[in-house]
Amino acid sequence: MPLRPLFRPLVDFALPPRCPICGVTVSTDNHFCLSCWQELDFLAKPWCSACGMPLVFDHPGESLCVKCLATRPVHDGVRAAVRYDDLSALIAMRLKYGTRLGLARLIAEHLQKYIADCPDDAVIVPVPLHRSRLWSRGFNQSVLIGRELARNSGMQMDQDVLVRTKVTPPLRGMSGKQRRKTVNNAFALRPDAQKRLAGRPVVLVDDVYTSGSTSNACARLLKKAGANQVLVFCWARVISDSENL
Ligand SMILES: [Zn+2]
Ligand SMILES: [Zn+2]
């Protein structure tokens, strides 16, 4: 007896899939409606090979933005799905504060196209949360994204190589120097990190890339443990107009 066709409309009626941004009914769960999809600023090449900042012109070989020409980041590149703005921030907030955990799947799907940039033996390492935050929130949004990426790509995830030793205040509004000071020493390596990472490329997963201070602090440690490359994957990247050269 085919129960499914009878059952299906009831489920759909109870929980119609909705656009995770504006809430209008959509045909598939965790998909944006056409209007929000058109509003989101999906990032694409050309971008700075070191930090992912969109560039106006594509150059043959390595293209660097003005900032990275002066100082290269510690990590080896950023792959962000979208520009950070009010709409993409809403997705990051809803994932972070747990109202829409399925959003990790949506974010991972948007990052899937960058898997081709990762060597086959890359290890996914989510940016860790401090245990007090983990306790109050119950999950780490970067682990959720990393888990979905691992499932879609077949890459291994290791959430035990890095630990957050300090609770850091929000970095927004701080100068570059203040940010570095705040996040330096906020992370540490687990004792066996070297054994797990030596000679391997790492995909560092975070929800939002702001100034790169957090990614650089993590990348510095991952490289100390022997990682030969650290590529940052994130949902949204902050792009300030003054930097966008
Ligand atoms: Zn919408
Ligand atoms: Zn750059």
mmCIF file of C-alpha atoms and ligand atoms in Angstrom:
data_model
loop_
_atom_site.group_PDB
_atom_site.id
_atom_site.type_symbol
_atom_site.label_atom_id
_atom_site.label_comp_id
_atom_site.label_asym_id
_atom_site.label_seq_id
_atom_site.Cartn_x
_atom_site.Cartn_y
_atom_site.Cartn_z
ATOM 1 C CA MET A 1 0.000 0.000 0.000
ATOM 2 C CA PRO A 2 1.693 3.252 -1.032
ATOM 3 C CA LEU A 3 1.483 5.285 2.149
ATOM 4 C CA ARG A 4 3.899 7.927 0.992
ATOM 5 C CA PRO A 5 1.670 9.894 -1.413
ATOM 6 C CA LEU A 6 -0.985 10.164 1.297
ATOM 7 C CA PHE A 7 1.478 11.104 3.993
ATOM 8 C CA ARG A 8 3.540 13.562 2.000
ATOM 9 C CA PRO A 9 1.018 16.405 1.574
ATOM 10 C CA LEU A 10 0.322 16.368 5.312
ATOM 11 C CA VAL A 11 3.999 16.815 6.127
ATOM 12 C CA ASP A 12 4.324 19.508 3.498
ATOM 13 C CA PHE A 13 1.274 21.244 4.882
ATOM 14 C CA ALA A 14 2.671 21.137 8.409
ATOM 15 C CA LEU A 15 6.128 22.363 7.495
ATOM 16 C CA PRO A 16 6.211 24.177 4.186
ATOM 17 C CA PRO A 17 9.814 24.954 3.190
ATOM 18 C CA ARG A 18 10.487 28.634 3.610
ATOM 19 C CA CYS A 19 13.146 31.005 2.319
ATOM 20 C CA PRO A 20 15.677 31.236 5.188
ATOM 21 C CA ILE A 21 15.908 35.001 4.730
ATOM 22 C CA CYS A 22 12.423 36.416 4.101
ATOM 23 C CA GLY A 23 10.240 33.431 5.044
ATOM 24 C CA VAL A 24 8.163 33.139 1.861
ATOM 25 C CA THR A 25 7.202 29.598 0.914
ATOM 26 C CA VAL A 26 9.674 27.986 -1.480
ATOM 27 C CA SER A 27 9.599 24.644 -3.282
ATOM 28 C CA THR A 28 12.649 23.075 -1.567
ATOM 29 C CA ASP A 29 13.831 23.301 2.038
ATOM 30 C CA ASN A 30 16.914 25.448 2.707
ATOM 31 C CA HIS A 31 16.761 27.216 -0.629
ATOM 32 C CA PHE A 32 16.462 30.964 -1.098
ATOM 33 C CA CYS A 33 13.489 32.482 -2.876
ATOM 34 C CA LEU A 34 14.341 34.038 -6.231
ATOM 35 C CA SER A 35 14.229 37.586 -4.920
ATOM 36 C CA CYS A 36 16.626 36.930 -1.967
ATOM 37 C CA TRP A 37 18.868 34.858 -4.202
ATOM 38 C CA GLN A 38 19.140 37.805 -6.585
ATOM 39 C CA GLU A 39 19.845 40.188 -3.703
ATOM 40 C CA LEU A 40 22.726 38.117 -2.263
ATOM 41 C CA ASP A 41 26.131 39.097 -3.592
ATOM 42 C CA PHE A 42 27.727 35.764 -4.554
ATOM 43 C CA LEU A 43 31.495 36.127 -4.821
ATOM 44 C CA ALA A 44 33.380 35.037 -7.925
ATOM 45 C CA LYS A 45 36.819 35.474 -9.477
ATOM 46 C CA PRO A 46 38.802 37.636 -10.030
ATOM 47 C CA TRP A 47 39.845 37.877 -6.402
ATOM 48 C CA CYS A 48 43.086 38.317 -4.468
ATOM 49 C CA SER A 49 44.767 34.909 -4.318
ATOM 50 C CA ALA A 50 45.897 35.565 -0.747
ATOM 51 C CA CYS A 51 42.780 36.966 0.933
ATOM 52 C CA GLY A 52 39.838 36.506 -1.454
ATOM 53 C CA MET A 53 39.161 40.229 -1.830
ATOM 54 C CA PRO A 54 37.327 40.751 -5.140
ATOM 55 C CA LEU A 55 39.503 42.512 -7.707
ATOM 56 C CA VAL A 56 38.419 44.575 -10.682
ATOM 57 C CA PHE A 57 40.836 42.959 -13.117
ATOM 58 C CA ASP A 58 42.110 39.442 -13.502
ATOM 59 C CA HIS A 59 45.868 39.135 -13.848
ATOM 60 C CA PRO A 60 47.656 36.111 -15.210
ATOM 61 C CA GLY A 61 49.194 34.035 -12.421
ATOM 62 C CA GLU A 62 48.892 35.232 -8.848
ATOM 63 C CA SER A 63 46.773 38.339 -8.249
ATOM 64 C CA LEU A 64 47.248 40.222 -4.999
ATOM 65 C CA CYS A 65 45.279 43.124 -3.535
ATOM 66 C CA VAL A 66 47.103 46.208 -2.262
ATOM 67 C CA LYS A 67 46.863 45.028 1.349
ATOM 68 C CA CYS A 68 48.375 41.603 0.626
ATOM 69 C CA LEU A 69 51.104 43.112 -1.556
ATOM 70 C CA ALA A 70 52.227 44.903 1.614
ATOM 71 C CA THR A 71 51.699 41.996 4.048
ATOM 72 C CA ARG A 72 50.694 38.480 3.084
ATOM 73 C CA PRO A 73 48.208 36.776 5.409
ATOM 74 C CA VAL A 74 49.378 33.671 7.272
ATOM 75 C CA HIS A 75 46.653 31.562 5.611
ATOM 76 C CA ASP A 76 46.787 30.726 1.907
ATOM 77 C CA GLY A 77 43.492 32.066 0.594
ATOM 78 C CA VAL A 78 39.816 32.616 1.345
ATOM 79 C CA ARG A 79 36.854 30.983 -0.367
ATOM 80 C CA ALA A 80 33.662 32.763 0.691
ATOM 81 C CA ALA A 81 30.218 32.094 -0.751
ATOM 82 C CA VAL A 82 28.853 35.624 -0.429
ATOM 83 C CA ARG A 83 29.713 39.168 0.505
ATOM 84 C CA TYR A 84 28.836 40.011 4.121
ATOM 85 C CA ASP A 85 25.780 42.284 4.136
ATOM 86 C CA ASP A 86 22.437 42.504 5.957
ATOM 87 C CA LEU A 87 21.012 39.471 4.155
ATOM 88 C CA SER A 88 24.014 37.166 4.490
ATOM 89 C CA ALA A 89 24.485 38.315 8.109
ATOM 90 C CA LEU A 90 20.957 37.114 8.850
ATOM 91 C CA ILE A 91 21.871 33.607 7.667
ATOM 92 C CA ALA A 92 25.029 33.610 9.808
ATOM 93 C CA MET A 93 23.053 34.813 12.861
ATOM 94 C CA ARG A 94 20.263 32.290 12.403
ATOM 95 C CA LEU A 95 22.768 29.468 12.159
ATOM 96 C CA LYS A 96 24.809 30.745 15.099
ATOM 97 C CA TYR A 97 21.875 31.193 17.434
ATOM 98 C CA GLY A 98 20.311 27.932 16.491
ATOM 99 C CA THR A 99 17.012 28.853 14.986
ATOM 100 C CA ARG A 100 17.849 27.187 11.655
ATOM 101 C CA LEU A 101 20.454 24.432 12.039
ATOM 102 C CA GLY A 102 19.670 23.167 8.507
ATOM 103 C CA LEU A 103 21.389 26.308 7.269
ATOM 104 C CA ALA A 104 24.745 24.577 7.730
ATOM 105 C CA ARG A 105 23.728 22.299 4.866
ATOM 106 C CA LEU A 106 22.792 25.249 2.675
ATOM 107 C CA ILE A 107 26.107 26.986 3.422
ATOM 108 C CA ALA A 108 28.086 23.809 2.710
ATOM 109 C CA GLU A 109 26.268 23.429 -0.609
ATOM 110 C CA HIS A 110 27.315 26.950 -1.583
ATOM 111 C CA LEU A 111 30.934 26.146 -0.650
ATOM 112 C CA GLN A 112 30.947 22.863 -2.552
ATOM 113 C CA LYS A 113 32.215 24.526 -5.751
ATOM 114 C CA TYR A 114 35.477 25.396 -3.979
ATOM 115 C CA ILE A 115 36.278 21.784 -3.078
ATOM 116 C CA ALA A 116 38.074 21.526 -6.437
ATOM 117 C CA ASP A 117 40.663 23.999 -5.024
ATOM 118 C CA CYS A 118 41.551 21.592 -2.191
ATOM 119 C CA PRO A 119 44.079 18.772 -2.428
ATOM 120 C CA ASP A 120 42.546 15.295 -1.948
ATOM 121 C CA ASP A 121 44.216 14.726 1.409
ATOM 122 C CA ALA A 122 42.993 18.036 2.920
ATOM 123 C CA VAL A 123 41.640 17.949 6.473
ATOM 124 C CA ILE A 124 38.671 20.115 7.489
ATOM 125 C CA VAL A 125 39.345 22.003 10.745
ATOM 126 C CA PRO A 126 36.497 24.158 12.108
ATOM 127 C CA VAL A 127 37.410 27.324 14.056
ATOM 128 C CA PRO A 128 36.777 26.211 17.650
ATOM 129 C CA LEU A 129 34.475 27.864 20.173
ATOM 130 C CA HIS A 130 35.438 28.357 23.783
ATOM 131 C CA ARG A 131 33.930 25.618 25.942
ATOM 132 C CA SER A 132 31.801 28.132 27.868
ATOM 133 C CA ARG A 133 30.221 29.307 24.593
ATOM 134 C CA LEU A 134 29.814 25.720 23.461
ATOM 135 C CA TRP A 135 28.084 24.932 26.719
ATOM 136 C CA SER A 136 25.640 27.853 26.503
ATOM 137 C CA ARG A 137 24.927 27.485 22.771
ATOM 138 C CA GLY A 138 25.109 23.710 22.555
ATOM 139 C CA PHE A 139 26.943 23.556 19.212
ATOM 140 C CA ASN A 140 29.640 25.212 17.169
ATOM 141 C CA GLN A 141 28.293 26.589 13.885
ATOM 142 C CA SER A 142 31.654 26.029 12.149
ATOM 143 C CA VAL A 143 31.572 22.346 13.129
ATOM 144 C CA LEU A 144 28.082 22.056 11.617
ATOM 145 C CA ILE A 145 29.276 23.581 8.326
ATOM 146 C CA GLY A 146 32.459 21.462 8.402
ATOM 147 C CA ARG A 147 30.470 18.286 8.990
ATOM 148 C CA GLU A 148 28.258 18.956 5.962
ATOM 149 C CA LEU A 149 31.308 19.791 3.837
ATOM 150 C CA ALA A 150 32.991 16.567 4.938
ATOM 151 C CA ARG A 151 29.873 14.594 4.065
ATOM 152 C CA ASN A 152 29.588 16.160 0.600
ATOM 153 C CA SER A 153 33.268 16.029 -0.288
ATOM 154 C CA GLY A 154 34.541 12.883 1.400
ATOM 155 C CA MET A 155 37.250 14.956 3.126
ATOM 156 C CA GLN A 156 38.056 14.099 6.710
ATOM 157 C CA MET A 157 37.125 16.558 9.490
ATOM 158 C CA ASP A 158 39.238 16.926 12.619
ATOM 159 C CA GLN A 159 37.669 19.121 15.296
ATOM 160 C CA ASP A 160 40.184 18.198 17.966
ATOM 161 C CA VAL A 161 43.430 19.758 16.779
ATOM 162 C CA LEU A 162 42.691 23.328 17.834
ATOM 163 C CA VAL A 163 41.182 24.577 21.059
ATOM 164 C CA ARG A 164 39.942 28.037 22.001
ATOM 165 C CA THR A 165 41.544 28.901 25.305
ATOM 166 C CA LYS A 166 40.018 32.369 25.763
ATOM 167 C CA VAL A 167 36.590 33.878 25.250
ATOM 168 C CA THR A 168 37.106 36.718 22.789
ATOM 169 C CA PRO A 169 34.842 39.783 22.697
ATOM 170 C CA PRO A 170 33.297 40.760 19.322
ATOM 171 C CA LEU A 171 36.099 42.076 17.100
ATOM 172 C CA ARG A 172 33.925 44.503 15.147
ATOM 173 C CA GLY A 173 34.944 48.104 15.603
ATOM 174 C CA MET A 174 38.475 47.225 16.775
ATOM 175 C CA SER A 175 41.580 48.331 14.904
ATOM 176 C CA GLY A 176 43.736 45.716 13.176
ATOM 177 C CA LYS A 177 46.274 45.876 15.967
ATOM 178 C CA GLN A 178 43.591 45.444 18.677
ATOM 179 C CA ARG A 179 42.088 42.492 16.819
ATOM 180 C CA ARG A 180 45.454 40.749 16.532
ATOM 181 C CA LYS A 181 46.138 41.354 20.195
ATOM 182 C CA THR A 182 42.713 40.005 21.157
ATOM 183 C CA VAL A 183 42.854 36.773 19.137
ATOM 184 C CA ASN A 184 46.535 35.987 19.589
ATOM 185 C CA ASN A 185 46.806 33.472 22.405
ATOM 186 C CA ALA A 186 43.051 32.820 22.184
ATOM 187 C CA PHE A 187 43.785 29.473 20.500
ATOM 188 C CA ALA A 188 46.119 26.586 21.241
ATOM 189 C CA LEU A 189 47.119 23.285 19.667
ATOM 190 C CA ARG A 190 46.184 19.968 21.221
ATOM 191 C CA PRO A 191 49.251 17.926 22.201
ATOM 192 C CA ASP A 192 48.856 15.448 19.316
ATOM 193 C CA ALA A 193 48.104 18.098 16.625
ATOM 194 C CA GLN A 194 51.454 17.575 14.936
ATOM 195 C CA LYS A 195 50.835 13.872 14.530
ATOM 196 C CA ARG A 196 47.473 14.605 12.914
ATOM 197 C CA LEU A 197 48.470 17.485 10.653
ATOM 198 C CA ALA A 198 52.127 17.180 9.660
ATOM 199 C CA GLY A 199 52.497 17.554 5.894
ATOM 200 C CA ARG A 200 48.770 17.886 5.248
ATOM 201 C CA PRO A 201 46.709 20.704 3.736
ATOM 202 C CA VAL A 202 43.938 22.163 5.921
ATOM 203 C CA VAL A 203 40.551 23.674 5.082
ATOM 204 C CA LEU A 204 39.815 26.035 7.980
ATOM 205 C CA VAL A 205 36.053 26.558 8.318
ATOM 206 C CA ASP A 206 34.480 29.689 9.811
ATOM 207 C CA ASP A 207 31.093 31.355 9.352
ATOM 208 C CA VAL A 208 32.225 34.924 8.647
ATOM 209 C CA TYR A 209 35.625 36.269 7.554
ATOM 210 C CA THR A 210 36.067 39.816 8.813
ATOM 211 C CA SER A 211 39.659 41.065 8.993
ATOM 212 C CA GLY A 212 41.426 37.732 8.888
ATOM 213 C CA SER A 213 42.710 38.033 12.481
ATOM 214 C CA THR A 214 40.979 34.855 13.666
ATOM 215 C CA SER A 215 41.904 32.879 10.529
ATOM 216 C CA ASN A 216 45.512 34.047 10.759
ATOM 217 C CA ALA A 217 45.763 33.149 14.447
ATOM 218 C CA CYS A 218 44.448 29.636 13.677
ATOM 219 C CA ALA A 219 46.563 29.287 10.502
ATOM 220 C CA ARG A 220 49.709 30.232 12.419
ATOM 221 C CA LEU A 221 49.123 27.358 14.845
ATOM 222 C CA LEU A 222 48.058 24.875 12.162
ATOM 223 C CA LYS A 223 51.268 25.605 10.242
ATOM 224 C CA LYS A 224 53.267 25.272 13.440
ATOM 225 C CA ALA A 225 51.771 21.793 13.714
ATOM 226 C CA GLY A 226 53.059 21.046 10.203
ATOM 227 C CA ALA A 227 50.079 21.853 7.929
ATOM 228 C CA ASN A 228 51.520 22.676 4.494
ATOM 229 C CA GLN A 229 48.599 24.873 3.401
ATOM 230 C CA VAL A 230 45.629 26.548 5.117
ATOM 231 C CA LEU A 231 42.712 27.562 2.923
ATOM 232 C CA VAL A 232 39.847 29.381 4.668
ATOM 233 C CA PHE A 233 36.254 28.436 3.778
ATOM 234 C CA CYS A 234 33.478 30.695 5.049
ATOM 235 C CA TRP A 235 29.901 31.649 4.331
ATOM 236 C CA ALA A 236 30.396 35.426 4.112
ATOM 237 C CA ARG A 237 33.367 37.728 3.681
ATOM 238 C CA VAL A 238 33.383 41.324 4.861
ATOM 239 C CA ILE A 239 34.423 43.628 2.024
ATOM 240 C CA SER A 240 34.872 47.239 2.954
ATOM 241 C CA ASP A 241 34.756 49.638 0.032
ATOM 242 C CA SER A 242 38.062 51.207 0.980
ATOM 243 C CA GLU A 243 39.748 47.822 0.580
ATOM 244 C CA ASN A 244 38.021 46.916 -2.653
ATOM 245 C CA LEU A 245 40.695 48.085 -5.097
HETATM 246 ZN ZN ZN B 1 13.457 35.228 0.348
HETATM 247 ZN ZN ZN B 2 44.474 40.329 -0.529
#
